[in-house]
PDB file of C-alpha atoms in Angstrom:
ATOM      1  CA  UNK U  17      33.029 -16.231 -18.235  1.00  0.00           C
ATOM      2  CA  UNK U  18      31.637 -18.457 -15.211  1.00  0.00           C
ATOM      3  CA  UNK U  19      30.767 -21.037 -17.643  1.00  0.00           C
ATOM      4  CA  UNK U  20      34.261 -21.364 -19.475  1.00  0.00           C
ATOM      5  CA  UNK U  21      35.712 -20.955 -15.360  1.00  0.00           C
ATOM      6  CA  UNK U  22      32.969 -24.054 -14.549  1.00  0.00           C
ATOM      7  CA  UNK U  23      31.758 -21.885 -11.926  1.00  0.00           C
ATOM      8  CA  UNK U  24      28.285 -23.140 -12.167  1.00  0.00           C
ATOM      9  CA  UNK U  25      27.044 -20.989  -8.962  1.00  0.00           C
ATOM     10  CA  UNK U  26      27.829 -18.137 -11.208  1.00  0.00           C
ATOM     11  CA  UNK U  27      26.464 -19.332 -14.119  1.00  0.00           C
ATOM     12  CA  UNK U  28      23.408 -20.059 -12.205  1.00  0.00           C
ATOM     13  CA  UNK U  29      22.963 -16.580 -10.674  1.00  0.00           C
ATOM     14  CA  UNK U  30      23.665 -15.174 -14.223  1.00  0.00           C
ATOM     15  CA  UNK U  31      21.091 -17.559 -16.264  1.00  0.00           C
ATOM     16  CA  UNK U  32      18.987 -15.820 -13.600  1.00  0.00           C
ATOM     17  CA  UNK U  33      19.113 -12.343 -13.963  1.00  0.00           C
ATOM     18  CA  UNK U  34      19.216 -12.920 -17.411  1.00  0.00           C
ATOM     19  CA  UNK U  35      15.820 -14.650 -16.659  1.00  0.00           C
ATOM     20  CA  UNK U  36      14.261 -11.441 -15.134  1.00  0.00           C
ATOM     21  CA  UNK U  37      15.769  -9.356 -17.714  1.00  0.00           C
ATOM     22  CA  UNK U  38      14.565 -10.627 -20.359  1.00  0.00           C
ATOM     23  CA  UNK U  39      11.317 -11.349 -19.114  1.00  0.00           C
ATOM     24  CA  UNK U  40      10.742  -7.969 -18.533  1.00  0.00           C
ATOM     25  CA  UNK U  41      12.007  -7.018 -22.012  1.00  0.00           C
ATOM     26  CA  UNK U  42       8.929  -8.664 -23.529  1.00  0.00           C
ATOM     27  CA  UNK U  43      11.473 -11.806 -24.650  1.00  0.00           C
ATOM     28  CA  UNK U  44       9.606 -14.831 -23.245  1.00  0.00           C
ATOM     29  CA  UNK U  45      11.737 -16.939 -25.440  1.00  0.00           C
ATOM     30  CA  UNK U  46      14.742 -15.934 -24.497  1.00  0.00           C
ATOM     31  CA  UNK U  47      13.682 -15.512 -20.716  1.00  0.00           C
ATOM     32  CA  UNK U  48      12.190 -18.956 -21.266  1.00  0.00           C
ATOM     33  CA  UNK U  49      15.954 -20.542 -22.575  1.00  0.00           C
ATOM     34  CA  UNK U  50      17.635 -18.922 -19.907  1.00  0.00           C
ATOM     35  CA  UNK U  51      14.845 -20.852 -17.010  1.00  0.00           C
ATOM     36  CA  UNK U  52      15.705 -23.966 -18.805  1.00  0.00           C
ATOM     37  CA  UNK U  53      19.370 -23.706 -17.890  1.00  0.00           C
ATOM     38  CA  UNK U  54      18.752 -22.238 -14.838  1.00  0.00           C
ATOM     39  CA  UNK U  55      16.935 -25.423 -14.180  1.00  0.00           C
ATOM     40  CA  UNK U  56      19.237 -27.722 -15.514  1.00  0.00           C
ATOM     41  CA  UNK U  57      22.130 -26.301 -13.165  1.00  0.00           C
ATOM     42  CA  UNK U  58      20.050 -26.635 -10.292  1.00  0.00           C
ATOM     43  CA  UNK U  59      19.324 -30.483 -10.838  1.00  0.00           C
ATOM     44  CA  UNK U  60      23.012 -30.863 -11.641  1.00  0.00           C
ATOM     45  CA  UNK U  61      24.323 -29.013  -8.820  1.00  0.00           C
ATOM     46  CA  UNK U  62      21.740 -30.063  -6.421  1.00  0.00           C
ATOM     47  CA  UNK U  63      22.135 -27.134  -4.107  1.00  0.00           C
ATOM     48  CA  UNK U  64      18.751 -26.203  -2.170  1.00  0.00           C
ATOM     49  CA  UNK U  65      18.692 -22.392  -3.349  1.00  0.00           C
ATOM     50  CA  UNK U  66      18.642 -23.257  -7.054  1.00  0.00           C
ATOM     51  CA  UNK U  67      16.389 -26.033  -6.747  1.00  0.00           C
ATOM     52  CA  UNK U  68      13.892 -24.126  -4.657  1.00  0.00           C
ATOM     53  CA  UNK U  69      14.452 -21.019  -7.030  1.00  0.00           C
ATOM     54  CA  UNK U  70      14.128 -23.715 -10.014  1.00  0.00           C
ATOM     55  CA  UNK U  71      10.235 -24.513  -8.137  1.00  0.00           C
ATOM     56  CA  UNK U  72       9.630 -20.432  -7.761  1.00  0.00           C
ATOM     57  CA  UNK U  73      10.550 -19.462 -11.267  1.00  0.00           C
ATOM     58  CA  UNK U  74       8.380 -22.110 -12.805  1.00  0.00           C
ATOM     59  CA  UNK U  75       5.601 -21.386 -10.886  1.00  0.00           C
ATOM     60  CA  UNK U  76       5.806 -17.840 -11.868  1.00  0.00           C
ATOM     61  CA  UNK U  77       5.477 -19.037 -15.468  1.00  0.00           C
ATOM     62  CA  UNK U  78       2.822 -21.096 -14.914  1.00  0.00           C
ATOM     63  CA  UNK U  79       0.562 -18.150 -13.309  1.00  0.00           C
ATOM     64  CA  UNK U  80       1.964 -15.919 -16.413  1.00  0.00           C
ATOM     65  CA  UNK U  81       0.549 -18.682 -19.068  1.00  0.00           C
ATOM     66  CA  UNK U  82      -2.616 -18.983 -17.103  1.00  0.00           C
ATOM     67  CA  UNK U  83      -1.857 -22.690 -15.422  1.00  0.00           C
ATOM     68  CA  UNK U  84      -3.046 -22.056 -12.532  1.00  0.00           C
ATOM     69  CA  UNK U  85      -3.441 -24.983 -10.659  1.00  0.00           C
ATOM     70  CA  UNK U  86       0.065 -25.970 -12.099  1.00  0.00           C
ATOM     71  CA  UNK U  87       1.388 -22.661 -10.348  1.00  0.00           C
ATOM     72  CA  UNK U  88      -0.147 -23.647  -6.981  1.00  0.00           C
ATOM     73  CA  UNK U  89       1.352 -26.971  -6.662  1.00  0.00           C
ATOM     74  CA  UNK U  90       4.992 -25.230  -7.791  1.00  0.00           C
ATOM     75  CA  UNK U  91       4.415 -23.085  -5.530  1.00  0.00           C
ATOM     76  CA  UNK U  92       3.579 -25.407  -2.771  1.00  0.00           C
ATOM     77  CA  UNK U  93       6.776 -27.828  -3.765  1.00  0.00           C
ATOM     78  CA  UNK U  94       8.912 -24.658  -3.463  1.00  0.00           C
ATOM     79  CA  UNK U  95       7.209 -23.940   0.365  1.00  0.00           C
ATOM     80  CA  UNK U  96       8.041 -27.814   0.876  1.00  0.00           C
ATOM     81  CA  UNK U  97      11.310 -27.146  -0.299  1.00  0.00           C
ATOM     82  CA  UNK U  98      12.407 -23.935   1.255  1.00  0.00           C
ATOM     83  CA  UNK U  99      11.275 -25.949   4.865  1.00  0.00           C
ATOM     84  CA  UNK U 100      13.529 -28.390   4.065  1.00  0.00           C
ATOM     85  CA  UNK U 101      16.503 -26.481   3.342  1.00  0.00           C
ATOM     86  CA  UNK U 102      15.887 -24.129   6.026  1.00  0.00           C
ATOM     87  CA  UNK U 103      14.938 -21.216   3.769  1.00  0.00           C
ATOM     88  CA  UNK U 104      13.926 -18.322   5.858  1.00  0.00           C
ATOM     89  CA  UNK U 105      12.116 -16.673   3.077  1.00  0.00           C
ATOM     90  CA  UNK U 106      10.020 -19.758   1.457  1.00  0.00           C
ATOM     91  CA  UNK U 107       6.898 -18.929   3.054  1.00  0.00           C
ATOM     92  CA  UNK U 108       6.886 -15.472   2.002  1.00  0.00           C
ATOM     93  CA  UNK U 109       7.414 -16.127  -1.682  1.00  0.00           C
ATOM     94  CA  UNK U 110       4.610 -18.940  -1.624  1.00  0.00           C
ATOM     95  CA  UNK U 111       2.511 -16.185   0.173  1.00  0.00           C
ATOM     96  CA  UNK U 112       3.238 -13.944  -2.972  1.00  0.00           C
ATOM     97  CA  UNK U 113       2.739 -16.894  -5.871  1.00  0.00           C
ATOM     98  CA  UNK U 114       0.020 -17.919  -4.230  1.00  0.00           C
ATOM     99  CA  UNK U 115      -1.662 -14.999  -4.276  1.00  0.00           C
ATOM    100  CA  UNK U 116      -1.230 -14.361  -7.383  1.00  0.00           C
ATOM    101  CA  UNK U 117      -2.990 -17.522  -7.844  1.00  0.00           C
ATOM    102  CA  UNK U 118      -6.293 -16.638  -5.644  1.00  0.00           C
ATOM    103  CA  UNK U 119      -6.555 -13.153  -7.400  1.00  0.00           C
ATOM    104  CA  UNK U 120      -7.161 -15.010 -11.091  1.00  0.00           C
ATOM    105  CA  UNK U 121      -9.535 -17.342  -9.166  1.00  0.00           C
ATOM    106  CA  UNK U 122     -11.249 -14.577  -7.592  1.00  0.00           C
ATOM    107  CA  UNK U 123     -10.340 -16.207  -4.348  1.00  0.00           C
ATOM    108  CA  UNK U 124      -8.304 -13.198  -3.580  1.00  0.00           C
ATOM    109  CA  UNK U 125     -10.259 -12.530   0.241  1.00  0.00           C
ATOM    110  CA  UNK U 126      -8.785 -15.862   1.200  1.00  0.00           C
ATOM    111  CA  UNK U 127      -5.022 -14.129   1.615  1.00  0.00           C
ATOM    112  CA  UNK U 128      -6.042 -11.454   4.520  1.00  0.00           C
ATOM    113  CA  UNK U 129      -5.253 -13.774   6.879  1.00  0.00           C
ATOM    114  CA  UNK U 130      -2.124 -14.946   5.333  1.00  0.00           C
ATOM    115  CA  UNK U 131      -0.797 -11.117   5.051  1.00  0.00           C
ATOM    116  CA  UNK U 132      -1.809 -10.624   8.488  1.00  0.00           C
ATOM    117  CA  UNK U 133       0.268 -13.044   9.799  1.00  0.00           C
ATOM    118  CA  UNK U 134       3.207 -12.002   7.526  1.00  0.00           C
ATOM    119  CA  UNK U 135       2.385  -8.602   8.532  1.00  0.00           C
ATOM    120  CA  UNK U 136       2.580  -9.489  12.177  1.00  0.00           C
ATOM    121  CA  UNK U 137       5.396 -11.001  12.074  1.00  0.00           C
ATOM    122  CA  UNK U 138       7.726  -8.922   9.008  1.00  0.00           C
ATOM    123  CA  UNK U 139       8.430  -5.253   9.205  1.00  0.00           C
ATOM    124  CA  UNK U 140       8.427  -5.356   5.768  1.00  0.00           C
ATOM    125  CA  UNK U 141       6.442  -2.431   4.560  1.00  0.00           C
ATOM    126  CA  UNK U 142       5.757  -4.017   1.287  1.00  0.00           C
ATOM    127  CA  UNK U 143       3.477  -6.254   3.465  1.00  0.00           C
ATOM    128  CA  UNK U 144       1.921  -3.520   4.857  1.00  0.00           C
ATOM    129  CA  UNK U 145       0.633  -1.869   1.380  1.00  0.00           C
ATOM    130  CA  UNK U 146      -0.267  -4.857   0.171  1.00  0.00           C
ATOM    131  CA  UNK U 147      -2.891  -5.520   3.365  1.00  0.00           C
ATOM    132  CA  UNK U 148      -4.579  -1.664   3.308  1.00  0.00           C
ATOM    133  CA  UNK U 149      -5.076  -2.323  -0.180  1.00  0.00           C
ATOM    134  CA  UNK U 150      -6.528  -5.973   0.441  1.00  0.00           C
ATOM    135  CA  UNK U 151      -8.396  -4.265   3.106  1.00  0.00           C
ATOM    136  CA  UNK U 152     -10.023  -1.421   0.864  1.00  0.00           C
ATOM    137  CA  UNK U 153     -10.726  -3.620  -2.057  1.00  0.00           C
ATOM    138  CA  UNK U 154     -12.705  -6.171   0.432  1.00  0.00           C
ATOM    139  CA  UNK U 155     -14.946  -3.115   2.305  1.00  0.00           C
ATOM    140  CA  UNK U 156     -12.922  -3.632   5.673  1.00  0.00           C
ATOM    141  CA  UNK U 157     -12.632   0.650   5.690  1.00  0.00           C
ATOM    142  CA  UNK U 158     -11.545  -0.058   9.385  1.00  0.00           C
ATOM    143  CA  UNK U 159      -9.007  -1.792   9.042  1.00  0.00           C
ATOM    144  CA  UNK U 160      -7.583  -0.074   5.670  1.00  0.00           C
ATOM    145  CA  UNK U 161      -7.699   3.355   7.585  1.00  0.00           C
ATOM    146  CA  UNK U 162      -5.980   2.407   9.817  1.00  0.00           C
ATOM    147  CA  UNK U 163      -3.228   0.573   8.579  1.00  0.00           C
ATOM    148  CA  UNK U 164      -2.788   3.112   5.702  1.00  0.00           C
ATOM    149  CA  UNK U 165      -2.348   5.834   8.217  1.00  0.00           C
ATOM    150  CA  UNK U 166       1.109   3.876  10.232  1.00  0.00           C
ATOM    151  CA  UNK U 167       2.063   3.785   6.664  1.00  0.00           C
ATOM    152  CA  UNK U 168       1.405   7.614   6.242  1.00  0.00           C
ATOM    153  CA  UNK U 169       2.198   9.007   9.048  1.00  0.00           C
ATOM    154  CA  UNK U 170       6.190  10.267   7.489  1.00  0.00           C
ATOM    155  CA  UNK U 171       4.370  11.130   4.043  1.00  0.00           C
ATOM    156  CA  UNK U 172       5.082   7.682   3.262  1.00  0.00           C
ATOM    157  CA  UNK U 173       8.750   7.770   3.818  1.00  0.00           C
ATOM    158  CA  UNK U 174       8.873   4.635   5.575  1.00  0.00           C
ATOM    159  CA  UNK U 175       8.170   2.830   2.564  1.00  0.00           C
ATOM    160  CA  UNK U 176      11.893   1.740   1.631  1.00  0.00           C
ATOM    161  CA  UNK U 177      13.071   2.626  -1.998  1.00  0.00           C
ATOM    162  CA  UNK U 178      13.630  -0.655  -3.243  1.00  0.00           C
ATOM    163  CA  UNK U 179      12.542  -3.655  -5.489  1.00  0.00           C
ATOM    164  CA  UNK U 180       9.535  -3.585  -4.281  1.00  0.00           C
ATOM    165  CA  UNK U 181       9.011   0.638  -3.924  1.00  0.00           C
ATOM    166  CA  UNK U 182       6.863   0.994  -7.083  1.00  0.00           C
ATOM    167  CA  UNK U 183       4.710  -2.302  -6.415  1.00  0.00           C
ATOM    168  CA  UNK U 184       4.115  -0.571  -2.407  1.00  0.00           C
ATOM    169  CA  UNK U 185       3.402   2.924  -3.563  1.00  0.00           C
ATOM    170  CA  UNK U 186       0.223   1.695  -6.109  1.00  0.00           C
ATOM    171  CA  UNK U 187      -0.561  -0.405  -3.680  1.00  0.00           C
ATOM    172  CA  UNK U 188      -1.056   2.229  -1.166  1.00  0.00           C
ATOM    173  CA  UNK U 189      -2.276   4.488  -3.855  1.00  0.00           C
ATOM    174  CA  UNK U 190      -5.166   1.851  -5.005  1.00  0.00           C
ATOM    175  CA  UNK U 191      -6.541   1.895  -1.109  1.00  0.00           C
ATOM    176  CA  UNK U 192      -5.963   6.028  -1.205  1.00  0.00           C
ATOM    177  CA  UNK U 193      -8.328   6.261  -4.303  1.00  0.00           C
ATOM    178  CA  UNK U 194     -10.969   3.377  -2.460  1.00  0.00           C
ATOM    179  CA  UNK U 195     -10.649   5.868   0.449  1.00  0.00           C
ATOM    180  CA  UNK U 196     -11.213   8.484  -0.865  1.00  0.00           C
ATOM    181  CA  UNK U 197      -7.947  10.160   0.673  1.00  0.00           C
ATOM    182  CA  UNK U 198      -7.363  13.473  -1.972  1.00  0.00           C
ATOM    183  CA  UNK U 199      -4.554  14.860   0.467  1.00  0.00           C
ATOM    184  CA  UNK U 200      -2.525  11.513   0.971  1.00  0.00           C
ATOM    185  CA  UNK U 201      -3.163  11.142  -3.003  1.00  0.00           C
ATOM    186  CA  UNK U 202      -1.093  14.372  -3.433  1.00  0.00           C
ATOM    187  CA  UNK U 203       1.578  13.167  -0.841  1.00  0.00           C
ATOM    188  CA  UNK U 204       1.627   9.754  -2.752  1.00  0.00           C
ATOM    189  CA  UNK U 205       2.000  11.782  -5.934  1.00  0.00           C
ATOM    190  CA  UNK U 206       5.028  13.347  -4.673  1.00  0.00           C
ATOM    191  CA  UNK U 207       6.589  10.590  -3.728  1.00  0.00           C
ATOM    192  CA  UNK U 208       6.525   8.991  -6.592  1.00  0.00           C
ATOM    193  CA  UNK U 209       7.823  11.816  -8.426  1.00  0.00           C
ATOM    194  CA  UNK U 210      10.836  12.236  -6.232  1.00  0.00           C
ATOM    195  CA  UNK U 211      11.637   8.700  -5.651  1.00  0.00           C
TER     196      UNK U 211
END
């Protein structure tokens, strides 16, 4: 419909969650097709969301086919972009491909200080579960105590139900198991089951 209306915003937006659908349908080349055209509406539009999207999306594919220095330089022309447009979110979606990145280099330690900064300066809780379990996987117990317990502390409520929900909770449940935590397991269990 937004194509035969020349709505190419539309069309762009569509193309994708098409993307992301089919991606996660196990139909990389149809998830592929729909990046291409993605793409090519972005160059023809030139609008800075698209275009930095266009620098995101392939940088996810390049971490996904194992490219990985081509994923950190997408992912560092999508930062460039997203500071150029004025994107608020840019450096938290380079922090993301990025790590993503370090983890298949086993340069994963390298990101604490990143997520502590984000951390710092996000409430998002996402964040949050991400950094106890950084902090548990690199032997900082500390640190992973303690930030696991302001995410415990409402039985894990605070953790918003969301895109990201599932990602948080095995997050948090991958420090619980380093720690050791058979109570907050149980609690974690039930969240799960009722969220």
């Amino acid at each position: 419909v937004s194509t035969r209306a020349g709505l190419k915003d539309f069309q762009a937006l569509g193309r994708a969650n098409l993307h992301f659908d089919l991606l996660e349908k196990g139909d990389a080349a149809g998830a592929r097709a729909q990046l291409e055209g993605y793409v090519a509406l972005a160059k023809q539009t030139r609008e800075p969301a698209p275009l930095w999207l266009s620098a995101v999306y392939q940088g996810l594919w390049a971490s996904l086919e194992g490219r990985f220095d081509d994923a950190e330089r997408l992912a560092n022309e999508a930062l460039e972009l997203a500071r150029r447009f004025e994107h608020g979110g840019g450096a938290q979606f380079h922090a993301i491909q990025i790590s993503r990145v370090r983890a298949e280099q086993g340069r994963l330690a390298e990101m604490i200080p990143i997520i502590e900064a984000i951390v710092k300066s996000t409430p998002l809780s996402g964040w949050r579960a991400r950094l106890v379990q950084l902090y548990a996987e690199f032997g900082r117990e500390d640190d992973a105590r303690r930030e696991f317990e302001l995410l415990a502390a409402d039985d894990f409520a605070s953790i918003p139900v969301d895109a990201l929900w599932l990602l948080s909770l095995c997050y948090v449940a991958e420090a619980c198991a380093i720690l050791c935590d058979a109570k907050r397991a149980e609690q974690l269990y039930a969240r799960h089951q009722a969220g």
